[in-house]
Short mmCIF file of C-alpha atoms in Angstrom, two decimals:
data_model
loop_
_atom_site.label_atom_id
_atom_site.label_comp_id
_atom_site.label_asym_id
_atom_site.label_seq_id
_atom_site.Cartn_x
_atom_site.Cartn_y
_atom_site.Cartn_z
CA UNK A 489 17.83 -35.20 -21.46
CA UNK A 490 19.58 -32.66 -18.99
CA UNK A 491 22.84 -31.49 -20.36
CA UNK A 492 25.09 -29.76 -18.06
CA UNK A 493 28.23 -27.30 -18.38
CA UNK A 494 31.15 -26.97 -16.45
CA UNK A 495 32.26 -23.14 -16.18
CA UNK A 496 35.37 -24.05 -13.95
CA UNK A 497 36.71 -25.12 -10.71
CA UNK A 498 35.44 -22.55 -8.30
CA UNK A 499 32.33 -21.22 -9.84
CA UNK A 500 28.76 -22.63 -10.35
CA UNK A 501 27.86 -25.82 -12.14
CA UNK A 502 24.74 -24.77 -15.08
CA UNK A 503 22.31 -27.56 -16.09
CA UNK A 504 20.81 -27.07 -19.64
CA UNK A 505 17.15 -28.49 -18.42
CA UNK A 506 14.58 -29.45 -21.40
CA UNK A 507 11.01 -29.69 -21.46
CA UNK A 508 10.13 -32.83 -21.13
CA UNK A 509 8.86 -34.84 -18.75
CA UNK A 510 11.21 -35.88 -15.50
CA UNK A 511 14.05 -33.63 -16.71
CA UNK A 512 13.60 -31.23 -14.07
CA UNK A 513 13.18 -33.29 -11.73
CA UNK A 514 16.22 -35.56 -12.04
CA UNK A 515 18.38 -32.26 -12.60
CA UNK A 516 17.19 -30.61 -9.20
CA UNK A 517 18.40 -34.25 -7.25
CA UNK A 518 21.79 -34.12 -9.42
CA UNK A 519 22.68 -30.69 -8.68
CA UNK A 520 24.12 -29.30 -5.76
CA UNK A 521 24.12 -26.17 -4.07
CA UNK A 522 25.27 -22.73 -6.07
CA UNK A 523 24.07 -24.67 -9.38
CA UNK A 524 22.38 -22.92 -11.86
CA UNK A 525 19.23 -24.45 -14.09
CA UNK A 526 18.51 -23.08 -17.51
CA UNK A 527 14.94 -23.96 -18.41
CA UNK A 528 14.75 -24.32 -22.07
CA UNK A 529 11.33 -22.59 -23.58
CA UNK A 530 8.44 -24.26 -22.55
CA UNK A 531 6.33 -26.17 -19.91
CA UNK A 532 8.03 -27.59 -17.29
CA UNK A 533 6.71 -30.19 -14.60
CA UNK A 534 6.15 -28.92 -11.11
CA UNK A 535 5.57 -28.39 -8.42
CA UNK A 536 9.06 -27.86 -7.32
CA UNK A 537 10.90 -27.62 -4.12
CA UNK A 538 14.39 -26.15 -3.67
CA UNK A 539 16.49 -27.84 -0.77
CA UNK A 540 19.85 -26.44 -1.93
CA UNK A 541 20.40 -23.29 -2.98
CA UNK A 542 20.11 -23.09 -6.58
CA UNK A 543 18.96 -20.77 -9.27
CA UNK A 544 15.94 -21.20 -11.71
CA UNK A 545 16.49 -19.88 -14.90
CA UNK A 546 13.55 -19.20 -17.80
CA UNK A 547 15.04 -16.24 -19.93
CA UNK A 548 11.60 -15.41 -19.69
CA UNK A 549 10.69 -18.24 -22.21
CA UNK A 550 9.99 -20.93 -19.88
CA UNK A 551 7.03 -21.93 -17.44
CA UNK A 552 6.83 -24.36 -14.51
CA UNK A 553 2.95 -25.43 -14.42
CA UNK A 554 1.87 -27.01 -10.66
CA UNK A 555 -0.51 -29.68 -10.33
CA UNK A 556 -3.16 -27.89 -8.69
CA UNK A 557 -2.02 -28.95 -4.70
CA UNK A 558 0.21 -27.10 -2.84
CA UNK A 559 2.82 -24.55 -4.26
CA UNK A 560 4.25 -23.86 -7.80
CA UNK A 561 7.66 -23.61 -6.55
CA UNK A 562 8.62 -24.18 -2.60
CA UNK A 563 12.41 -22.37 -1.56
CA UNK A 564 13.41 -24.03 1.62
CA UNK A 565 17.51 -23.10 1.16
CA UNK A 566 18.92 -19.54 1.93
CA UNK A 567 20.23 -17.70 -1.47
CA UNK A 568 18.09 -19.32 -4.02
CA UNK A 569 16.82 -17.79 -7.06
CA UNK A 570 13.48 -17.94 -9.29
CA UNK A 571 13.91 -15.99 -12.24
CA UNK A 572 12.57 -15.00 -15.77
CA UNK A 573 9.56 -18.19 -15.13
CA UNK A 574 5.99 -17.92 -15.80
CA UNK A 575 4.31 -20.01 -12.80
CA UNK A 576 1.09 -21.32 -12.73
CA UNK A 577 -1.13 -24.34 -11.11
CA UNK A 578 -1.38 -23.88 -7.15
CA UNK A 579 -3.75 -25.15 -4.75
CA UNK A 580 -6.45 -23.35 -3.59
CA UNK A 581 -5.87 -24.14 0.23
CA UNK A 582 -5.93 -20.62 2.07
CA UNK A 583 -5.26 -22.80 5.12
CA UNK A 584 -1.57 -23.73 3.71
CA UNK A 585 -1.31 -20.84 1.94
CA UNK A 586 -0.99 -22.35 -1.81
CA UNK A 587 1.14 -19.79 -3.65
CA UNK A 588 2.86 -19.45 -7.33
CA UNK A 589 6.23 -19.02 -5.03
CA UNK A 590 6.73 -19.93 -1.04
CA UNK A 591 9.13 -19.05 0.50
CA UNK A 592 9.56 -21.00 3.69
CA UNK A 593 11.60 -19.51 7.17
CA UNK A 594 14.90 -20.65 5.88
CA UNK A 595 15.14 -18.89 2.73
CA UNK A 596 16.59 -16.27 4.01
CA UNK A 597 18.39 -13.86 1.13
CA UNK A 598 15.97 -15.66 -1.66
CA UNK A 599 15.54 -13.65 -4.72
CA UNK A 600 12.06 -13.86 -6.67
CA UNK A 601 12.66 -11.43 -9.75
CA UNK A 602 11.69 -10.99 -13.20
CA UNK A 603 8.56 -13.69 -13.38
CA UNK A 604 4.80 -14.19 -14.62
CA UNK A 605 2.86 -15.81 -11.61
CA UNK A 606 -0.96 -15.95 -12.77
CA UNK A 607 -3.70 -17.66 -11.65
CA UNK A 608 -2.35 -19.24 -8.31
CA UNK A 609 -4.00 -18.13 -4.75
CA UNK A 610 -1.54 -16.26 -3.67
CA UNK A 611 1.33 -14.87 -5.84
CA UNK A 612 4.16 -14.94 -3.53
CA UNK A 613 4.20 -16.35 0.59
CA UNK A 614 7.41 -14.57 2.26
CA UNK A 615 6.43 -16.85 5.39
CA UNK A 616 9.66 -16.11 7.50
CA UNK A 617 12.25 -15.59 5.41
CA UNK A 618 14.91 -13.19 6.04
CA UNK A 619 16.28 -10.45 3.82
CA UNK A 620 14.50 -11.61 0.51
CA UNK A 621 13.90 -9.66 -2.64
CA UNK A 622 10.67 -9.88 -4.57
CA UNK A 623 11.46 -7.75 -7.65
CA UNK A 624 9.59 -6.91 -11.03
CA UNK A 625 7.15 -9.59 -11.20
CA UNK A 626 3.66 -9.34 -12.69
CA UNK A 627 1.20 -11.42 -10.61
CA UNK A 628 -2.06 -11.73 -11.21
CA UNK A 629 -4.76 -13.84 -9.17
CA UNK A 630 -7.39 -16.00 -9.82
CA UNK A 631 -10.37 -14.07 -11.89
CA UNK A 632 -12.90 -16.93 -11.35
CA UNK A 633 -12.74 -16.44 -7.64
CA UNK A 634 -14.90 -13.71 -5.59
CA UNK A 635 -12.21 -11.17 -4.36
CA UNK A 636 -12.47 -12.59 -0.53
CA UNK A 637 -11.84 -16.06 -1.84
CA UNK A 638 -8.49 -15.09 -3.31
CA UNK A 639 -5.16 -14.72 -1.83
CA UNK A 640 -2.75 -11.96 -1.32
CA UNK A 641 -0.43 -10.84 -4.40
CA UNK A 642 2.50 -11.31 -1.70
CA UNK A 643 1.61 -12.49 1.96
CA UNK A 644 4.43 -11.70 4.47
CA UNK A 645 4.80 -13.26 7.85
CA UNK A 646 7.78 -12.60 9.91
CA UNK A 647 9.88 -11.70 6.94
CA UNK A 648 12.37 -8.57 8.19
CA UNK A 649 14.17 -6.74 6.11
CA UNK A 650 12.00 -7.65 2.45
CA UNK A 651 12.36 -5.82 -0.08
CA UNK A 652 9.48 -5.80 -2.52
CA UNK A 653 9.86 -3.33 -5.83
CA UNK A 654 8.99 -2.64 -9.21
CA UNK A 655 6.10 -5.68 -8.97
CA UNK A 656 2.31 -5.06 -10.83
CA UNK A 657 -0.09 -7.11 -8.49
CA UNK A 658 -3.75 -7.11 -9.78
CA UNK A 659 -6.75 -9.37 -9.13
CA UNK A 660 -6.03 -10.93 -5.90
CA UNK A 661 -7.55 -10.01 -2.60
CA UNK A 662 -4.77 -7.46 -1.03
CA UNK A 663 -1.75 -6.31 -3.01
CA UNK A 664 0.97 -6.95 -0.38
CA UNK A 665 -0.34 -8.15 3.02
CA UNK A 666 1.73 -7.93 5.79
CA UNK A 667 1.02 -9.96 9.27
CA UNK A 668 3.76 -9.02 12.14
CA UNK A 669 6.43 -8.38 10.30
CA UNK A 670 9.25 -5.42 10.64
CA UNK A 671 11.62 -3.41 8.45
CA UNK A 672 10.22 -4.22 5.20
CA UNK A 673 10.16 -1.97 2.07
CA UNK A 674 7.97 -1.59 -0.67
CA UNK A 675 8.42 0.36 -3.17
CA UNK A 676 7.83 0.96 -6.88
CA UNK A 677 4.70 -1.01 -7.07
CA UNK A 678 1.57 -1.10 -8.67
CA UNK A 679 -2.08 -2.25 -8.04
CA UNK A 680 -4.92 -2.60 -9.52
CA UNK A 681 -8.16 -4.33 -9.24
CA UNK A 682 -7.89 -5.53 -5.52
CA UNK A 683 -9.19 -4.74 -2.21
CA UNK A 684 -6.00 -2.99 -0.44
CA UNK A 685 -3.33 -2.39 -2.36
CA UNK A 686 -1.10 -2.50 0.92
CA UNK A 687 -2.60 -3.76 3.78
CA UNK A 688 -0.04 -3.33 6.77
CA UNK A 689 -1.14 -5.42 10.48
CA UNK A 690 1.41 -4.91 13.42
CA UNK A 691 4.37 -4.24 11.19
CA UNK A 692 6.65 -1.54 12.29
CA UNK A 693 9.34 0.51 10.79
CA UNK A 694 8.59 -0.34 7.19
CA UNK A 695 8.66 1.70 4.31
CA UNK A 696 6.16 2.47 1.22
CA UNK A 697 7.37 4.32 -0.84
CA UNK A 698 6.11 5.47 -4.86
CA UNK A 699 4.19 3.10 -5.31
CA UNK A 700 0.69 3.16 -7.21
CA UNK A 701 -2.87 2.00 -6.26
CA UNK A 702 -5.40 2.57 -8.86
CA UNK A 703 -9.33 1.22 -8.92
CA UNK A 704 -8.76 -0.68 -5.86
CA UNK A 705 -11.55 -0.33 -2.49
CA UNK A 706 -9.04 0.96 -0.18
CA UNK A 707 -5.54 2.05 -1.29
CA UNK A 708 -3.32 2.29 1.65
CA UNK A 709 -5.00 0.64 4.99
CA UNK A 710 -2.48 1.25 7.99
CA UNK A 711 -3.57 -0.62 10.99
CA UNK A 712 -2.02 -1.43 14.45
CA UNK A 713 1.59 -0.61 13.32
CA UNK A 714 4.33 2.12 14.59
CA UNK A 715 7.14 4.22 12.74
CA UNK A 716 6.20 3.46 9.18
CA UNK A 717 7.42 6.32 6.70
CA UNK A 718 5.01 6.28 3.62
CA UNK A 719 5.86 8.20 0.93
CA UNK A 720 5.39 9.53 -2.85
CA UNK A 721 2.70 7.10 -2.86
CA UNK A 722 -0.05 7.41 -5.80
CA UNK A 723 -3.79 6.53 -4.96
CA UNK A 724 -6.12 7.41 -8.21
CA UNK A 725 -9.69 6.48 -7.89
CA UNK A 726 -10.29 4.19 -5.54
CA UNK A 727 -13.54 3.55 -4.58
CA UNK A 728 -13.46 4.12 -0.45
CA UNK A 729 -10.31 5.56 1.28
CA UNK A 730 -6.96 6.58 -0.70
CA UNK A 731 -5.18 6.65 2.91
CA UNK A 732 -6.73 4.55 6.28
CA UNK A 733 -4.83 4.81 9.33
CA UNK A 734 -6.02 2.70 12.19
CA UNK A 735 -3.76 2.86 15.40
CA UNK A 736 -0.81 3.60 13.23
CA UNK A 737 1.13 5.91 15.50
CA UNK A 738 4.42 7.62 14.92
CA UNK A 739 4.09 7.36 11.47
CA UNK A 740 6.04 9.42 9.05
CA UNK A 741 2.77 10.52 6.21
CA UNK A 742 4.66 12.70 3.26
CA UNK A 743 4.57 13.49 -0.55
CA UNK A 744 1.46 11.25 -1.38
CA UNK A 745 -1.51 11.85 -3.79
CA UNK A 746 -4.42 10.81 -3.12
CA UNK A 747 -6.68 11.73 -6.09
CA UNK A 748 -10.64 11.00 -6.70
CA UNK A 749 -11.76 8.58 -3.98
CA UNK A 750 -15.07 7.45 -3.70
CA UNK A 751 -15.40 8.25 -0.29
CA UNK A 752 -12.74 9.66 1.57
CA UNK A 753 -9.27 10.51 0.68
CA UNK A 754 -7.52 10.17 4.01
CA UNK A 755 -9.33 8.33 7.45
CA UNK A 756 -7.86 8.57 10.77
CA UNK A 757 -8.94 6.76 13.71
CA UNK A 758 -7.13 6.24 16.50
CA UNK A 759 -3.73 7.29 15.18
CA UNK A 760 -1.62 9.18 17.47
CA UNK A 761 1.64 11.05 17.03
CA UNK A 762 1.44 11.02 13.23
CA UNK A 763 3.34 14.07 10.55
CA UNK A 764 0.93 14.77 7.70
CA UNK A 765 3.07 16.79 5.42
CA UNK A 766 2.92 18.12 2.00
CA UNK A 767 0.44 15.41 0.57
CA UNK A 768 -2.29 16.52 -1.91
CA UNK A 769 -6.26 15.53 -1.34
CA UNK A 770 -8.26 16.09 -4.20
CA UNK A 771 -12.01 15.65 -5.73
CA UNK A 772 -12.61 13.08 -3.19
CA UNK A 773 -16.20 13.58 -0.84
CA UNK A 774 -14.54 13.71 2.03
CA UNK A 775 -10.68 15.13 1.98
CA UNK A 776 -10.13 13.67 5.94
CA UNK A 777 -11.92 12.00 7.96
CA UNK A 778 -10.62 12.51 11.60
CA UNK A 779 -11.58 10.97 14.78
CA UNK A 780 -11.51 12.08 18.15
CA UNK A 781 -9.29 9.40 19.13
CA UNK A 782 -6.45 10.40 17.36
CA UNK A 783 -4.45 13.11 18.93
CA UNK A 784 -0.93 14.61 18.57
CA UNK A 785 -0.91 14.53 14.74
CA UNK A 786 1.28 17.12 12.99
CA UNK A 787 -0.16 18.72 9.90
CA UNK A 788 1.80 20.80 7.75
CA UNK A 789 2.25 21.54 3.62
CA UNK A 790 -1.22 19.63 2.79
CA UNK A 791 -3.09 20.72 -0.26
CA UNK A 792 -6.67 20.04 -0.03
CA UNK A 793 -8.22 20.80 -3.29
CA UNK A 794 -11.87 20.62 -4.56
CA UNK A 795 -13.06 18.28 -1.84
CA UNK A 796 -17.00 18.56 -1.13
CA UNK A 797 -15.66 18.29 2.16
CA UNK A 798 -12.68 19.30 3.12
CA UNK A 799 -12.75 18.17 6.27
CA UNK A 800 -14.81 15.84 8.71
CA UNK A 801 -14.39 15.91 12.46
CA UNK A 802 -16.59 15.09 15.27
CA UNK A 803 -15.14 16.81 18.42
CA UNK A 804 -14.82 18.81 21.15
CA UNK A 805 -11.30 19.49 21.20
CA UNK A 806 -9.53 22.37 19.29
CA UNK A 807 -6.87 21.34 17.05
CA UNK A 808 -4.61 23.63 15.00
CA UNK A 809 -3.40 22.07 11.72
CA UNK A 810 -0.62 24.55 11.37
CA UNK A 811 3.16 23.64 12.11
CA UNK A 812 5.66 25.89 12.75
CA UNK A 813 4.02 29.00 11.18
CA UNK A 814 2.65 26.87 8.05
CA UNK A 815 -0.56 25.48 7.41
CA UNK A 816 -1.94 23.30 4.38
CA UNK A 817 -3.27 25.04 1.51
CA UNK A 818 -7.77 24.96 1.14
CA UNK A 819 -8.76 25.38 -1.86
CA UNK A 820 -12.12 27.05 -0.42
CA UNK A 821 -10.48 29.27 1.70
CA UNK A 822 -11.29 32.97 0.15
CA UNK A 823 -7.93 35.14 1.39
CA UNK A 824 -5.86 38.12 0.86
CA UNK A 825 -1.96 37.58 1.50
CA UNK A 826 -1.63 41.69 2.14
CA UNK A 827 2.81 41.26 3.39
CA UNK A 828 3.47 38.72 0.37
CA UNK A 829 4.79 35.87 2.73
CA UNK A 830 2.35 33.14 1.17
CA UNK A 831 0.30 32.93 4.46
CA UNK A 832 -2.85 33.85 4.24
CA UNK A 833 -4.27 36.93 6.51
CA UNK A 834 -7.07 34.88 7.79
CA UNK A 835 -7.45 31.30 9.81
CA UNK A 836 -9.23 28.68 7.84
CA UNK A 837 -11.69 26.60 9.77
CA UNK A 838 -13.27 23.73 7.85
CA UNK A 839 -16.37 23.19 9.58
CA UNK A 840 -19.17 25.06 11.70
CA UNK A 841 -22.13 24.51 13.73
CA UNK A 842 -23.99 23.45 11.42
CA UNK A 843 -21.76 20.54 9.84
CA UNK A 844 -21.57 18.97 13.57
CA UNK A 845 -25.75 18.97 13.19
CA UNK A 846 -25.84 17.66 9.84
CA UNK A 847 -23.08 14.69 10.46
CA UNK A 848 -25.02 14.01 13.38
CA UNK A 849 -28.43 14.14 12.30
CA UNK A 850 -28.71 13.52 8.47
CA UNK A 851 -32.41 14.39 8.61
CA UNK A 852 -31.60 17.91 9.21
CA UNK A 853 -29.65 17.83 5.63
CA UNK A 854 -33.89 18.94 4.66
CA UNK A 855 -33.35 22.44 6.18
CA UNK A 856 -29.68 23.45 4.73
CA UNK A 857 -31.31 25.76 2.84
CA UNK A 858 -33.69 27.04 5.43
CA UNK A 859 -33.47 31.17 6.48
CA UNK A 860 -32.59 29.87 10.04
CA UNK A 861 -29.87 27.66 8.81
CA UNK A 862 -28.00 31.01 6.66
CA UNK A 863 -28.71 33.18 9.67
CA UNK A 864 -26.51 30.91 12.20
CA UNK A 865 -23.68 30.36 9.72
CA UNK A 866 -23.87 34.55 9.12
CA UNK A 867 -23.71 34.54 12.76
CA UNK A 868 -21.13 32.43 13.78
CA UNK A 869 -18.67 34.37 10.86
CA UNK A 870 -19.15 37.18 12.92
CA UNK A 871 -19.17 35.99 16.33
CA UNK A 872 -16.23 33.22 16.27
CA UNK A 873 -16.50 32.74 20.32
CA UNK A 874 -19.87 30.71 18.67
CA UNK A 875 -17.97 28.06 16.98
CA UNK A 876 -17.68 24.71 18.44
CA UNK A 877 -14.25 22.86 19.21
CA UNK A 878 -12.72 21.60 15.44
CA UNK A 879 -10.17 21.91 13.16
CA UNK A 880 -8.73 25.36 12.36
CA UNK A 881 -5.60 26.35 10.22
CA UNK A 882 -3.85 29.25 11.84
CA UNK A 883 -1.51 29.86 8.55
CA UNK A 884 -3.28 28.54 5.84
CA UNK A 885 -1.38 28.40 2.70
CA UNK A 886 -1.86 31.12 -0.52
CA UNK A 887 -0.99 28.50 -3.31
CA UNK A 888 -0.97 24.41 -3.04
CA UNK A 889 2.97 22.96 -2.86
CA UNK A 890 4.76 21.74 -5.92
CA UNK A 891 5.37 18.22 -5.63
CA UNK A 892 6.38 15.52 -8.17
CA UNK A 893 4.35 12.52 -9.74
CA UNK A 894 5.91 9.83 -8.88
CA UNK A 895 6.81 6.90 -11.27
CA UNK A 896 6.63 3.29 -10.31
CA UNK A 897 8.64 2.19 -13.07
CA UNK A 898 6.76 -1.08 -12.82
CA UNK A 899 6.04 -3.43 -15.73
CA UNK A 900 2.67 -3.53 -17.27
#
């Protein structure tokens, strides 16, 4: 049985657990709080619920396998640990929110790092907990589920100040979901195979930051939240938007690639107030989409490369995507830079008359190549006073930015 080891007066108690059947459980009601478990290598009986704060220990040799109800492994004390474990066996309630780990609104400072969580519902519920760390974890969801009947990789309710990093999330329904919650970071992630990798709902001031999304539907999807900074983010094929912002406002948009979407590389509706600066949107069909309900968004230091379109916008208004005496850098734009400065001579201006038809009225896509069609565009590039209200770039750019890859780091 259970073997434990005194390492002195004043510090923490460890328990040698084995893998057999009870031992875990008798150890957890002998040990008291600050203790530390050592799973030897193997199966271990769960599920498991941590009233004291203590540490779980598998050296990455050890598993605790749930009984299909409820959670894996439930953290109800502040400044508990769940370490080097592979976790399997949850429910499949989406109702209680069966995860591999839960951590409940009194774990605050709980530290989930260094574990295999497969084939649970959700990989890790942060439901209230303060100032916890989910770090370098691979968790992956259940396969034999349809993508909506899955959980979240990590579901986060109410959880301020969580740091998430260095975690590959894959076959589960979002990558990180987060429902009202504020101050959070993520960074150093990957995803793959899910709907959003990062699905943010009325979170404000958080941070994402280098992480990768890869082969998911939607990469980044913003939506009803203020004053997040996302950054150095990676988006690499997937298969509608790289970058959705839905009444995200005051956001801080900088350093991300967004590379061949399916549909559109970034989306904007309804986002106000927003800096767009020195991102790069390529081979997508649509580079942005932009609504007319957004307004007061900054661009600046974009490089929008090979996009069929570069730019979609159905509007009236006039909007200059230059800041300061720099634009973004078109990849269409045909220019002379005559004084050197790396400005070209001429505005760019994504869209005419004829786009606003066609987006419009589809049916008219039949006459694009019609002598009436050429003989407007020739005529509004001579009269400008004939284009309609859009998108122009006062300074566009001479050469795209140089800006770094960034590297997750994550585990594979």
């Amino acid at each position: 049985m259970a073997s434990l080891t005194v390492c002195g007066p004043l510090q923490a108690e460890e328990w040698q657990v084995p893998a057999e059947k009870g031992a875990l459980q008798q150890v957890l009601q002998q040990a008291q709080a600050g203790d530390i478990l050592r799973l030897a290598p193997g199966k271990h009986e769960g599920p498991v619920v941590l009233d004291k704060p203590l540490t779980l220990s598998g050296a990455g040799k050890a598993g605790i396998a749930g009984n299909g109800t409820g959670s894996v492994v439930t953290i109800n004390a502040p400044d508990s640990v769940v370490e080097g474990l592979e976790l399997t066996g949850s429910g499949l309630s989406q109702d209680t929110l069966d995860a591999g780990v839960k951590l409940s609104k009194t774990a605050h400072r709980a530290i989930v790092r260094d574990n295999r969580i497969l084939d649970n519902l959700t990989g890790v519920d942060v439901h209230g907990a303060h100032n916890a760390t989910v770090s370098n974890n691979l968790i992956e969801g259940r396969q034999d589920l349809r993508m909506n009947e899955r959980g979240n990789g990590i579901y986060v309710w109410n959880a301020p100040d969580l740091l998430a990093e260095y975690n590959t999330i894959r076959y589960g329904r979002d990558g990180i979901f987060v429902n009202t919650s504020p101050k959070d970071t993520f960074r150093n992630n990957r995803f793959e195979d899910l709907r959003f990798a990062v699905h943010y709902m009325h979170g404000n001031n958080g941070v994402i930051e280098n992480n990768v999304s890869e082969g998911n539907d939607i990469g980044y999807a913003l939506m009803f939240s203020d004053r997040l900074k996302v950054r150095n983010n990676v988006s690499i094929g997937d298969r509608n938007h790289g970058l959705m912002l839905n009444y995200a406002n005051h956001a801080e948009i900088s350093g991300n690639q967004v590379e061949g979407g399916g549909e559109k590389c970034l989306f904007m509706y309804n986002a106000n107030k927003n800096t767009v600066t020195d991102n790069s949107f390529e081979g997508c069909p649509i580079g942005v989409h932009f609504t007319a309900g957004s307004a007061n968004n900054a661009f600046k230091g974009n490089a929008f490369i090979a996009n069929k379109t570069q730019v979609k916008y159905v509007g009236s208004r006039q909007l200059d995507w230059s800041t300061d005496g720099r634009g973004n850098y078109w990849s269409d734009h045909p220019a002379f830079d005559m004084n050197g400065d790396g400005i070209a001579d001429t505005a760019y201006r994504p869209n005419d008359m004829v786009d606003q038809v066609l987006w419009t009225q589809p049916s008219a896509k039949l006459l694009v190549g019609s002598p009436a069609v050429q003989l407007l565009r020739w005529t509004q590039s001579q009269f400008p006073a004939l284009l309609p209200g859009g998108i122009v770039d006062n300074a566009p750019l001479m050469h795209p930015p140089v800006r770094a890859t960034p590297n997750s780091g994550v585990q594979g």
